[in-house]
PDB file of C-alpha atoms and ligand atoms in Angstrom:
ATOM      1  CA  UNK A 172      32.849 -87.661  33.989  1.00  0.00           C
ATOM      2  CA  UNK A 173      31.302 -91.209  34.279  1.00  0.00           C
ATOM      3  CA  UNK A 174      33.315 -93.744  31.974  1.00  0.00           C
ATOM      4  CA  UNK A 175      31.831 -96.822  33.718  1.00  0.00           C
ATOM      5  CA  UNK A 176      28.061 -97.882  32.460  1.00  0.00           C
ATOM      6  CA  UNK A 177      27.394 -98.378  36.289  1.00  0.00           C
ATOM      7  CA  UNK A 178      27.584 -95.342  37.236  1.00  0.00           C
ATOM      8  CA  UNK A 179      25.302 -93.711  34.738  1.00  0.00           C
ATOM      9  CA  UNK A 180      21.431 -92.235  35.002  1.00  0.00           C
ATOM     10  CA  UNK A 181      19.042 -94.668  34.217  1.00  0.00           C
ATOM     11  CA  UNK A 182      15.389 -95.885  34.394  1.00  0.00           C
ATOM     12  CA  UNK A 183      13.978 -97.584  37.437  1.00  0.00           C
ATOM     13  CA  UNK A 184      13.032-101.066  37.233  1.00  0.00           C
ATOM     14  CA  UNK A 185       9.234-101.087  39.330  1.00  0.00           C
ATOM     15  CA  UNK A 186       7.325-104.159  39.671  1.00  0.00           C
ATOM     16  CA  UNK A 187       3.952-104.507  41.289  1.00  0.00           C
ATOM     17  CA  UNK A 188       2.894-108.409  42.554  1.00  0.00           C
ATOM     18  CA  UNK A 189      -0.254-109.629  44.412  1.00  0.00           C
ATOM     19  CA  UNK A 190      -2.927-112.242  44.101  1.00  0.00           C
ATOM     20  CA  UNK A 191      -4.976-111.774  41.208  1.00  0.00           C
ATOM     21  CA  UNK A 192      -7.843-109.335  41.474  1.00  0.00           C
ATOM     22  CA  UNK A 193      -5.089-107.368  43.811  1.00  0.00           C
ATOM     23  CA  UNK A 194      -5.566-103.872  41.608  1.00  0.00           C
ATOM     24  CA  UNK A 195      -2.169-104.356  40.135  1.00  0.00           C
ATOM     25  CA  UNK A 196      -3.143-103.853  36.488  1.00  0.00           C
ATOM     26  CA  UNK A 197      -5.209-100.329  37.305  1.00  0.00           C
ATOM     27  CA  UNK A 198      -2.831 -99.020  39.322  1.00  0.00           C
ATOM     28  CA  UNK A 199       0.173-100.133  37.193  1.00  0.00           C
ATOM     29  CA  UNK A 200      -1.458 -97.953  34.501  1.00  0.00           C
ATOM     30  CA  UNK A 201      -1.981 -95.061  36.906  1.00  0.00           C
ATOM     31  CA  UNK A 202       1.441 -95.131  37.745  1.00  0.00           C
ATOM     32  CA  UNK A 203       2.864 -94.863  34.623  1.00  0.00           C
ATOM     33  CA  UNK A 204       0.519 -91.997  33.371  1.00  0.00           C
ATOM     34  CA  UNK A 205       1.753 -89.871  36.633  1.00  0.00           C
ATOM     35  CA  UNK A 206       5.295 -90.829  36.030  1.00  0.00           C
ATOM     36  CA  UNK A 207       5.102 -89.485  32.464  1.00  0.00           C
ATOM     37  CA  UNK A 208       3.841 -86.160  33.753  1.00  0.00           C
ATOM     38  CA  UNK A 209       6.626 -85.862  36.072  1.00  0.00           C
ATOM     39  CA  UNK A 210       8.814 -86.062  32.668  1.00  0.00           C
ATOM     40  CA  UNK A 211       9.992 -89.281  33.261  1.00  0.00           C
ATOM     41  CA  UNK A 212      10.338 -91.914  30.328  1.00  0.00           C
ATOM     42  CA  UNK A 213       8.676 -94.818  31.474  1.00  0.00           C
ATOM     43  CA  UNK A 214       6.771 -97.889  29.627  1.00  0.00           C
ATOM     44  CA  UNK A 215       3.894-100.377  30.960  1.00  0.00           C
ATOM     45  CA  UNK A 216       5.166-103.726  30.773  1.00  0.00           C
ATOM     46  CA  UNK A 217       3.224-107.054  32.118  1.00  0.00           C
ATOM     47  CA  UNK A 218       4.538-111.013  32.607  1.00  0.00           C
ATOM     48  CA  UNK A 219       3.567-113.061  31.371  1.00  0.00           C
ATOM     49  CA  UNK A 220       4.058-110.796  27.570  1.00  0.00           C
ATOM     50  CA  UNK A 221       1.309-112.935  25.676  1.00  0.00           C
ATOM     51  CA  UNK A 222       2.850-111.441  22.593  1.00  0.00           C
ATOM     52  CA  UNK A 223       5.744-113.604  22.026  1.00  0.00           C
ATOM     53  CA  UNK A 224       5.376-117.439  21.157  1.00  0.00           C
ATOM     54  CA  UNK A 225       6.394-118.927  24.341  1.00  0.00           C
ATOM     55  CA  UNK A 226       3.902-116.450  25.546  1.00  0.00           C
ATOM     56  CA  UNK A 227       1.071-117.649  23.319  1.00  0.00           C
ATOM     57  CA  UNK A 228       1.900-121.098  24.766  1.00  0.00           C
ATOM     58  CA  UNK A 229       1.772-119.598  28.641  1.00  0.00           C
ATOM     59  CA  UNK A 230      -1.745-118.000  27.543  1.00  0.00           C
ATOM     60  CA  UNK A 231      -3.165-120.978  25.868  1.00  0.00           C
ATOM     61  CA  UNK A 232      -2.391-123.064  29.107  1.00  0.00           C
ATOM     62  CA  UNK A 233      -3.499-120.540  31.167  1.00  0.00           C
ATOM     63  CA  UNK A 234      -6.970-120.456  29.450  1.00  0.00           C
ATOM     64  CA  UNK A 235      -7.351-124.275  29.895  1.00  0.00           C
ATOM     65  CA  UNK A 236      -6.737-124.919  25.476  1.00  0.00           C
ATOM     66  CA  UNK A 237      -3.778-126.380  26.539  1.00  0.00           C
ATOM     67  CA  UNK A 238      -2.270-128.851  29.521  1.00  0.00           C
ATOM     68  CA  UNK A 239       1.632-128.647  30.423  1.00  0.00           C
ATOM     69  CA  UNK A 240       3.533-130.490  33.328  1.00  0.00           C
ATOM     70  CA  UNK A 241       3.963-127.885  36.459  1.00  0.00           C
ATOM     71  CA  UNK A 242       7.364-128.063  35.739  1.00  0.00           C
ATOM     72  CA  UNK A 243       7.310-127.486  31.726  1.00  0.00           C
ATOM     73  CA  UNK A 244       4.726-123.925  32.403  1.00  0.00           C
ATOM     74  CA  UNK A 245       7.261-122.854  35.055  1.00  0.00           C
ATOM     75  CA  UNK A 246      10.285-122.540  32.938  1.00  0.00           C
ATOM     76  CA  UNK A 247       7.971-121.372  30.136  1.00  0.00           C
ATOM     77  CA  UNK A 248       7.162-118.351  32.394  1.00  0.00           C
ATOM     78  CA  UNK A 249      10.329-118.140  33.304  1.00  0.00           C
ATOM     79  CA  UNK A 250      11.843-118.468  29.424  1.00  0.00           C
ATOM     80  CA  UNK A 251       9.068-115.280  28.934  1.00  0.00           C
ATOM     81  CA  UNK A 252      11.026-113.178  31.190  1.00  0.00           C
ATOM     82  CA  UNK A 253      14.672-113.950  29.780  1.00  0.00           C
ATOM     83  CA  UNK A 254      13.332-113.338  26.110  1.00  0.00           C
ATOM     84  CA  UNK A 255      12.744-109.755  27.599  1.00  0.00           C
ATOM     85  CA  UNK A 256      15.306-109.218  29.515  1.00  0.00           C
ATOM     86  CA  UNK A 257      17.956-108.031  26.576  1.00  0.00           C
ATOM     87  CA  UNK A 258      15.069-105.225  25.687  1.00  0.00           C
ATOM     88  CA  UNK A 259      14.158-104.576  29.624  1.00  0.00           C
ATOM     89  CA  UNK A 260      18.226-103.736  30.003  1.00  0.00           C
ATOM     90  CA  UNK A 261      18.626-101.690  27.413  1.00  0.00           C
ATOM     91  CA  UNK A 262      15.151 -99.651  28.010  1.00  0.00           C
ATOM     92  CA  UNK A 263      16.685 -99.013  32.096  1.00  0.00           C
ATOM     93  CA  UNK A 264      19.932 -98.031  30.630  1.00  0.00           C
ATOM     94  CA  UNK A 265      18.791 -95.541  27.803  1.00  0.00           C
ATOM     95  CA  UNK A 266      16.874 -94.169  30.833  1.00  0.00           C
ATOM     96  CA  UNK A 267      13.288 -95.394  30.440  1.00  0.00           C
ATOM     97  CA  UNK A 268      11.593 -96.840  33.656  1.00  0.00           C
ATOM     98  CA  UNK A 269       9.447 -99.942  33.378  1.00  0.00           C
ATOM     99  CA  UNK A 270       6.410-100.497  35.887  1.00  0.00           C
ATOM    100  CA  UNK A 271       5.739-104.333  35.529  1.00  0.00           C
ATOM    101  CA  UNK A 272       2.650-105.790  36.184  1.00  0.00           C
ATOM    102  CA  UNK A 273       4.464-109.144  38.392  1.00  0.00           C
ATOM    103  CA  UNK A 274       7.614-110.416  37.784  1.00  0.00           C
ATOM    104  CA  UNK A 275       9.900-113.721  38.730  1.00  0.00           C
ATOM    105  CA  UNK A 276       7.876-113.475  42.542  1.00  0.00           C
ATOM    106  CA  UNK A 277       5.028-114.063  40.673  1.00  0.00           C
ATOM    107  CA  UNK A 278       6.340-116.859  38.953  1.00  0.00           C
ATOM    108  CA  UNK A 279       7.844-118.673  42.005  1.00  0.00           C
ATOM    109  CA  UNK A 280       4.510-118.041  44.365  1.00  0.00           C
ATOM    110  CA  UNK A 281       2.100-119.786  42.102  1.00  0.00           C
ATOM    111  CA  UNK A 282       4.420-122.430  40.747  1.00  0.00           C
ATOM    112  CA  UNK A 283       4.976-122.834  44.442  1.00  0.00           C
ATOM    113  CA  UNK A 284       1.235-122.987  45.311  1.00  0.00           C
ATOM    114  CA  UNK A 285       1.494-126.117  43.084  1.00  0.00           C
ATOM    115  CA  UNK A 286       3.545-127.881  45.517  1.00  0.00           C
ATOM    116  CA  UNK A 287       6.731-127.418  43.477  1.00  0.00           C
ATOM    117  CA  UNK A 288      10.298-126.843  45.696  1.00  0.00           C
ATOM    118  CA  UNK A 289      10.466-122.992  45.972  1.00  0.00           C
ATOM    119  CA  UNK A 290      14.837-123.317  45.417  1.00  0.00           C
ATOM    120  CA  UNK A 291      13.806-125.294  42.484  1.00  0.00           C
ATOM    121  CA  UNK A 292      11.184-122.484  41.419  1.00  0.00           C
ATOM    122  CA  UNK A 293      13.917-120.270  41.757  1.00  0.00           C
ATOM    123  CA  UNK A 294      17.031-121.398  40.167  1.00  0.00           C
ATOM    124  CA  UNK A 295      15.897-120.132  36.841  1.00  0.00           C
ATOM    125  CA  UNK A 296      15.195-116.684  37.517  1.00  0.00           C
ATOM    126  CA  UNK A 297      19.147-115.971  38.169  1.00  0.00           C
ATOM    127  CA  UNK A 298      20.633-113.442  36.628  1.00  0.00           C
ATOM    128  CA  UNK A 299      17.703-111.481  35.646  1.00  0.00           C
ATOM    129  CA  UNK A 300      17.686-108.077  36.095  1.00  0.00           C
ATOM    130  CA  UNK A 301      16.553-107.327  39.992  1.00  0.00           C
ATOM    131  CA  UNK A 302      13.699-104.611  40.744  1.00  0.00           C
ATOM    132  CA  UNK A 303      14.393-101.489  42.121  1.00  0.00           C
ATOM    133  CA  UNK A 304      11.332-101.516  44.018  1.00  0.00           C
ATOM    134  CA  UNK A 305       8.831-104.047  44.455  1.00  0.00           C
ATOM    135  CA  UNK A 306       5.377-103.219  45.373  1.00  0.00           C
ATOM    136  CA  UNK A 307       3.424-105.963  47.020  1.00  0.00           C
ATOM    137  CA  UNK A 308      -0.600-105.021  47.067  1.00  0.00           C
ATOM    138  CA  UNK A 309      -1.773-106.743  50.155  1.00  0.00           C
ATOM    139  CA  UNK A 310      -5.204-108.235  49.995  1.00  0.00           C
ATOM    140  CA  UNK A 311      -6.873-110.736  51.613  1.00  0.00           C
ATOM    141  CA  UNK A 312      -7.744-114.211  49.029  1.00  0.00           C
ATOM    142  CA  UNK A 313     -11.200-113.795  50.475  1.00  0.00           C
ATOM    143  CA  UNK A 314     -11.398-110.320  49.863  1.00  0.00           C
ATOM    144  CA  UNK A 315      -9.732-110.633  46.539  1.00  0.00           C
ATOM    145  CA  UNK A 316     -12.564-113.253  45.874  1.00  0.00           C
ATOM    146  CA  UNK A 317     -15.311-110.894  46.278  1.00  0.00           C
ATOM    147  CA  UNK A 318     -13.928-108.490  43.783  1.00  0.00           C
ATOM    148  CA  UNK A 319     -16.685-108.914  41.020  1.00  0.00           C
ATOM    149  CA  UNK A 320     -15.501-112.598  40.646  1.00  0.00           C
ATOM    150  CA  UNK A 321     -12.580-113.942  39.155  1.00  0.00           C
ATOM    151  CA  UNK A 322     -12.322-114.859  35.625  1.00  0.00           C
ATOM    152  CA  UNK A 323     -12.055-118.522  33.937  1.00  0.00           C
ATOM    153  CA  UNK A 324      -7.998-118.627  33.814  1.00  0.00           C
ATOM    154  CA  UNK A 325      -6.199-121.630  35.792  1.00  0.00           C
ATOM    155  CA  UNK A 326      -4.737-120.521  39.168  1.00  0.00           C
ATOM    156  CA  UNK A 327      -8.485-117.892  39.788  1.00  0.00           C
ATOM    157  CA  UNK A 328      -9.624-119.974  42.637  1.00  0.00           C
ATOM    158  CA  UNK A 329      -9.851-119.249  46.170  1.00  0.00           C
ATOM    159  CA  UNK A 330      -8.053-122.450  47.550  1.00  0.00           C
ATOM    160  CA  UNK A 331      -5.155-121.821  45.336  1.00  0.00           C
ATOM    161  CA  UNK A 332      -5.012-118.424  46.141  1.00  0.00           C
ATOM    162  CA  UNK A 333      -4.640-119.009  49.767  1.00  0.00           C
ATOM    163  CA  UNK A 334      -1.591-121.431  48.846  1.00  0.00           C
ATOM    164  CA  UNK A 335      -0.311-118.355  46.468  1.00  0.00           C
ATOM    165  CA  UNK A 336      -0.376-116.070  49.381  1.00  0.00           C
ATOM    166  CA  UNK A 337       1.376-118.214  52.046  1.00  0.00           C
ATOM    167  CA  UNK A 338       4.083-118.405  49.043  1.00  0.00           C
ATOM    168  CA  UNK A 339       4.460-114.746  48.709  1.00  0.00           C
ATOM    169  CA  UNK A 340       4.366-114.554  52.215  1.00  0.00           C
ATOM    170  CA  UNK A 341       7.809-116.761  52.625  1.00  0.00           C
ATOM    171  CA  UNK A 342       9.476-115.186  49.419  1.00  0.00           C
ATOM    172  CA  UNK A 343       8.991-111.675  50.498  1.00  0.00           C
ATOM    173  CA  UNK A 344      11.838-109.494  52.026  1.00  0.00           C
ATOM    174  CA  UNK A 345      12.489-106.012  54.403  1.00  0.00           C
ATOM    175  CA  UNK A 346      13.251-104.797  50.838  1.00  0.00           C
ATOM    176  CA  UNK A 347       9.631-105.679  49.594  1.00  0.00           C
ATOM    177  CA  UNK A 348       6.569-102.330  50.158  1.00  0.00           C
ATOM    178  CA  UNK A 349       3.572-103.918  50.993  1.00  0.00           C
ATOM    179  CA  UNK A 350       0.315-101.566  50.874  1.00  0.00           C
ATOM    180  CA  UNK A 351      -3.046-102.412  51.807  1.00  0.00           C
ATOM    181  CA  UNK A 352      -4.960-103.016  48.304  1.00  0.00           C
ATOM    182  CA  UNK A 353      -8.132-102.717  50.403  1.00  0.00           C
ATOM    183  CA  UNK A 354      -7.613 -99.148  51.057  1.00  0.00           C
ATOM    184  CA  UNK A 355      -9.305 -96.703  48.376  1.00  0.00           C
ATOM    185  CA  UNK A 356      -8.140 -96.843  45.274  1.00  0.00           C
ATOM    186  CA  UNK A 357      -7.059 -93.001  45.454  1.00  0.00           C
ATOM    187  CA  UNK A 358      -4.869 -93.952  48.434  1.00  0.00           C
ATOM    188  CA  UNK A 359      -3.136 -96.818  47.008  1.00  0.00           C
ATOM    189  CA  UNK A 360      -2.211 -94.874  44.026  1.00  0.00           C
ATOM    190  CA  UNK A 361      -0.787 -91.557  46.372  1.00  0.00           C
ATOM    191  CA  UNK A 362       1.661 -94.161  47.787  1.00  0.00           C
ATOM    192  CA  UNK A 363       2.709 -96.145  45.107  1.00  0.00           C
ATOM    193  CA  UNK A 364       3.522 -92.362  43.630  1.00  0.00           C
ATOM    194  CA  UNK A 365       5.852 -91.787  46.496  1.00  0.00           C
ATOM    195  CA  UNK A 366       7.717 -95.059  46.307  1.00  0.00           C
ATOM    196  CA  UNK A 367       8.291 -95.140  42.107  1.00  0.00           C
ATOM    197  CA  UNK A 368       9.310 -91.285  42.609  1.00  0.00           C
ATOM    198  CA  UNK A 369      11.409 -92.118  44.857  1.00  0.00           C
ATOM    199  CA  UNK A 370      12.705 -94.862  43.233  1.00  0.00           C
ATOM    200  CA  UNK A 371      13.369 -93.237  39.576  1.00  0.00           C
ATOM    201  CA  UNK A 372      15.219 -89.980  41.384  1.00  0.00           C
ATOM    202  CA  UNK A 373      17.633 -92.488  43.063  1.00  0.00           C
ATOM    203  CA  UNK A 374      18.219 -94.624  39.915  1.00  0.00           C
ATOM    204  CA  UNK A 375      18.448 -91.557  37.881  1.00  0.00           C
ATOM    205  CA  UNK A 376      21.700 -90.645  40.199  1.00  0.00           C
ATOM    206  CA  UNK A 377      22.919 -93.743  38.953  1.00  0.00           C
ATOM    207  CA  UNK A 378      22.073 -96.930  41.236  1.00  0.00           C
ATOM    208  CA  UNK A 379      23.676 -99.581  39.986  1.00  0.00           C
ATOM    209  CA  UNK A 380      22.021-102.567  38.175  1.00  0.00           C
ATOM    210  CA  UNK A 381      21.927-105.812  39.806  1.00  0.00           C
ATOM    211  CA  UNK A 382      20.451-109.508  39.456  1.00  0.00           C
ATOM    212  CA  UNK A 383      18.555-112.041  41.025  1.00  0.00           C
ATOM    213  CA  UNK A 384      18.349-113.257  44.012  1.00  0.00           C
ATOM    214  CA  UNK A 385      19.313-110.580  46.014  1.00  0.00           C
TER     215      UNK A 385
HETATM  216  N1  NYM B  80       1.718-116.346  36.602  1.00  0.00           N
HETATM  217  C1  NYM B  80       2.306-115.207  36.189  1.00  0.00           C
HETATM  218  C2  NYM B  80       2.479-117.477  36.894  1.00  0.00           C
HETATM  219  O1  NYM B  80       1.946-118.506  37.265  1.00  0.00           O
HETATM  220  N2  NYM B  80       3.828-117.407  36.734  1.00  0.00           N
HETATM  221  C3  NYM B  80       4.470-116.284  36.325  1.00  0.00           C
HETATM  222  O2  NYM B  80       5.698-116.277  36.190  1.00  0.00           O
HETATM  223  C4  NYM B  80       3.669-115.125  36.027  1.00  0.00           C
HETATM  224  C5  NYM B  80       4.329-113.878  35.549  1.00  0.00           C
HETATM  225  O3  NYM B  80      -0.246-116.129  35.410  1.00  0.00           O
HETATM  226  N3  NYM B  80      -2.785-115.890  37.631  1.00  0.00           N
HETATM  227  C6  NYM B  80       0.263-116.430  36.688  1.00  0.00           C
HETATM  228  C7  NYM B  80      -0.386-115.448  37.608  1.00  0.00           C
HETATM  229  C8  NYM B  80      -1.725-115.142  36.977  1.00  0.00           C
HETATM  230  C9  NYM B  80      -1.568-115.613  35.539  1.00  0.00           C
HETATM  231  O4  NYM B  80      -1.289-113.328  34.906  1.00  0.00           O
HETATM  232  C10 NYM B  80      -1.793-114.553  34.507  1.00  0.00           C
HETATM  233  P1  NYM B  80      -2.192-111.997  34.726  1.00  0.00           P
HETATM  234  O5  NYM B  80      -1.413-110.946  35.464  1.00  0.00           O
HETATM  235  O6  NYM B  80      -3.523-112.308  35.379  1.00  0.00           O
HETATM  236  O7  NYM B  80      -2.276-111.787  33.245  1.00  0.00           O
HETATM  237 MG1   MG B  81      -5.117-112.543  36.380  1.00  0.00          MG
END
């Protein structure tokens, strides 16, 4: 019998990251719905959570109401994710997996794209909980761009999209599952299926937890 909390069942801890207009937040959604019908406990979560305070202050910057030093909306993002990440343990260790729509790569790509140091970008996000999988949807900024448009939140601009990819591009790892987000939507969904179900089975036989950076 397991005495240890390390060794016990528990959810999976799935994030999905990519440029804007990547398809994250549709196929997020998918993914959830199919893990449910596999009988799997799982909730949709998304960063930045616009629920909370700091996260009314992330979502009033990010619709241009208000203006914050690069630095100042960095550790805001980053404050978002440690105000969750109490709940987020407890939900993986009463067994409930979380797909989240991007994560701390997400908030060290675009703070990056600002010119920011990446260690320095980093340094805040340790000791949150580390994914079990991350999924990274690979698209194109152009291609992205074409996607009916982006909306009229900071960051939704081609040029700085193209600075947010070459970020990604040096924070990504062998660990990291990049699929093609131009492929039908169908397609992208069958393999993100495979990797989470993959990924709750193991962590259901008791992978341990662990914490940034890897
Ligand atoms: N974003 C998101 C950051 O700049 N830092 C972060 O830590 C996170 C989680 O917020 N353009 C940016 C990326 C997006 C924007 O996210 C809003 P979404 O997924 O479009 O609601
Ligand atoms: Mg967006």
């Amino acid at each position: 019998m397991a005495n240890g909390q390390y060794d016990s069942s528990r959810g999976a801890l799935i994030v999905l990251e990519g440029l804007d207009r990547c398809g994250k937040t549709s196929q997020s959604s998918r993914l959830v719905s199919f893990l449910k019908g596999k009988g799997f406990s799982v909730e949709s979560w998304r960063f930045p959570d616009r629920s909370t305070c700091v996260g009314e202050m992330i979502s009033s910057y990010l619709s241009n109401k208000s203006q914050l030093d690069d630095r100042t909306i960095h550790l805001l993002f980053s404050a978002n994710r440690w105000e969750k990440r109490a709940l987020m343990e407890t939900k993986l260790r009463s067994g409930t997996t979380l797909v989240v729509d991007r994560y701390s790569y997400s908030g060290v790509a675009f703070s990056a794209a600002k010119g920011l140091d990446i260690e320095w970008c980093k340094a805040p996000e340790t000791g949150l909980l580390a994914p079990d999988l991350v999924v990274y949807l690979d698209i194109t900024p152009e291609k992205a761009a074409e996607r009916g448009g982006y909306g009229n939140e900071r960051y939704e601009q081609l040029e700085f999209q193209r600075k947010v990819a070459h970020h990604y591009r040096v924070l990504h790892d062998e660990t990291w599952k990049i699929v093609d987000a131009c492929l039908p939507m169908e397609d992208v969904e069958k393999q993100l299926r495979e990797l989470a179900l993959e990924c709750a089975t193991t962590c259901q036989k008791g992978k341990p937890l662990s914490h940034l950076w890897l």
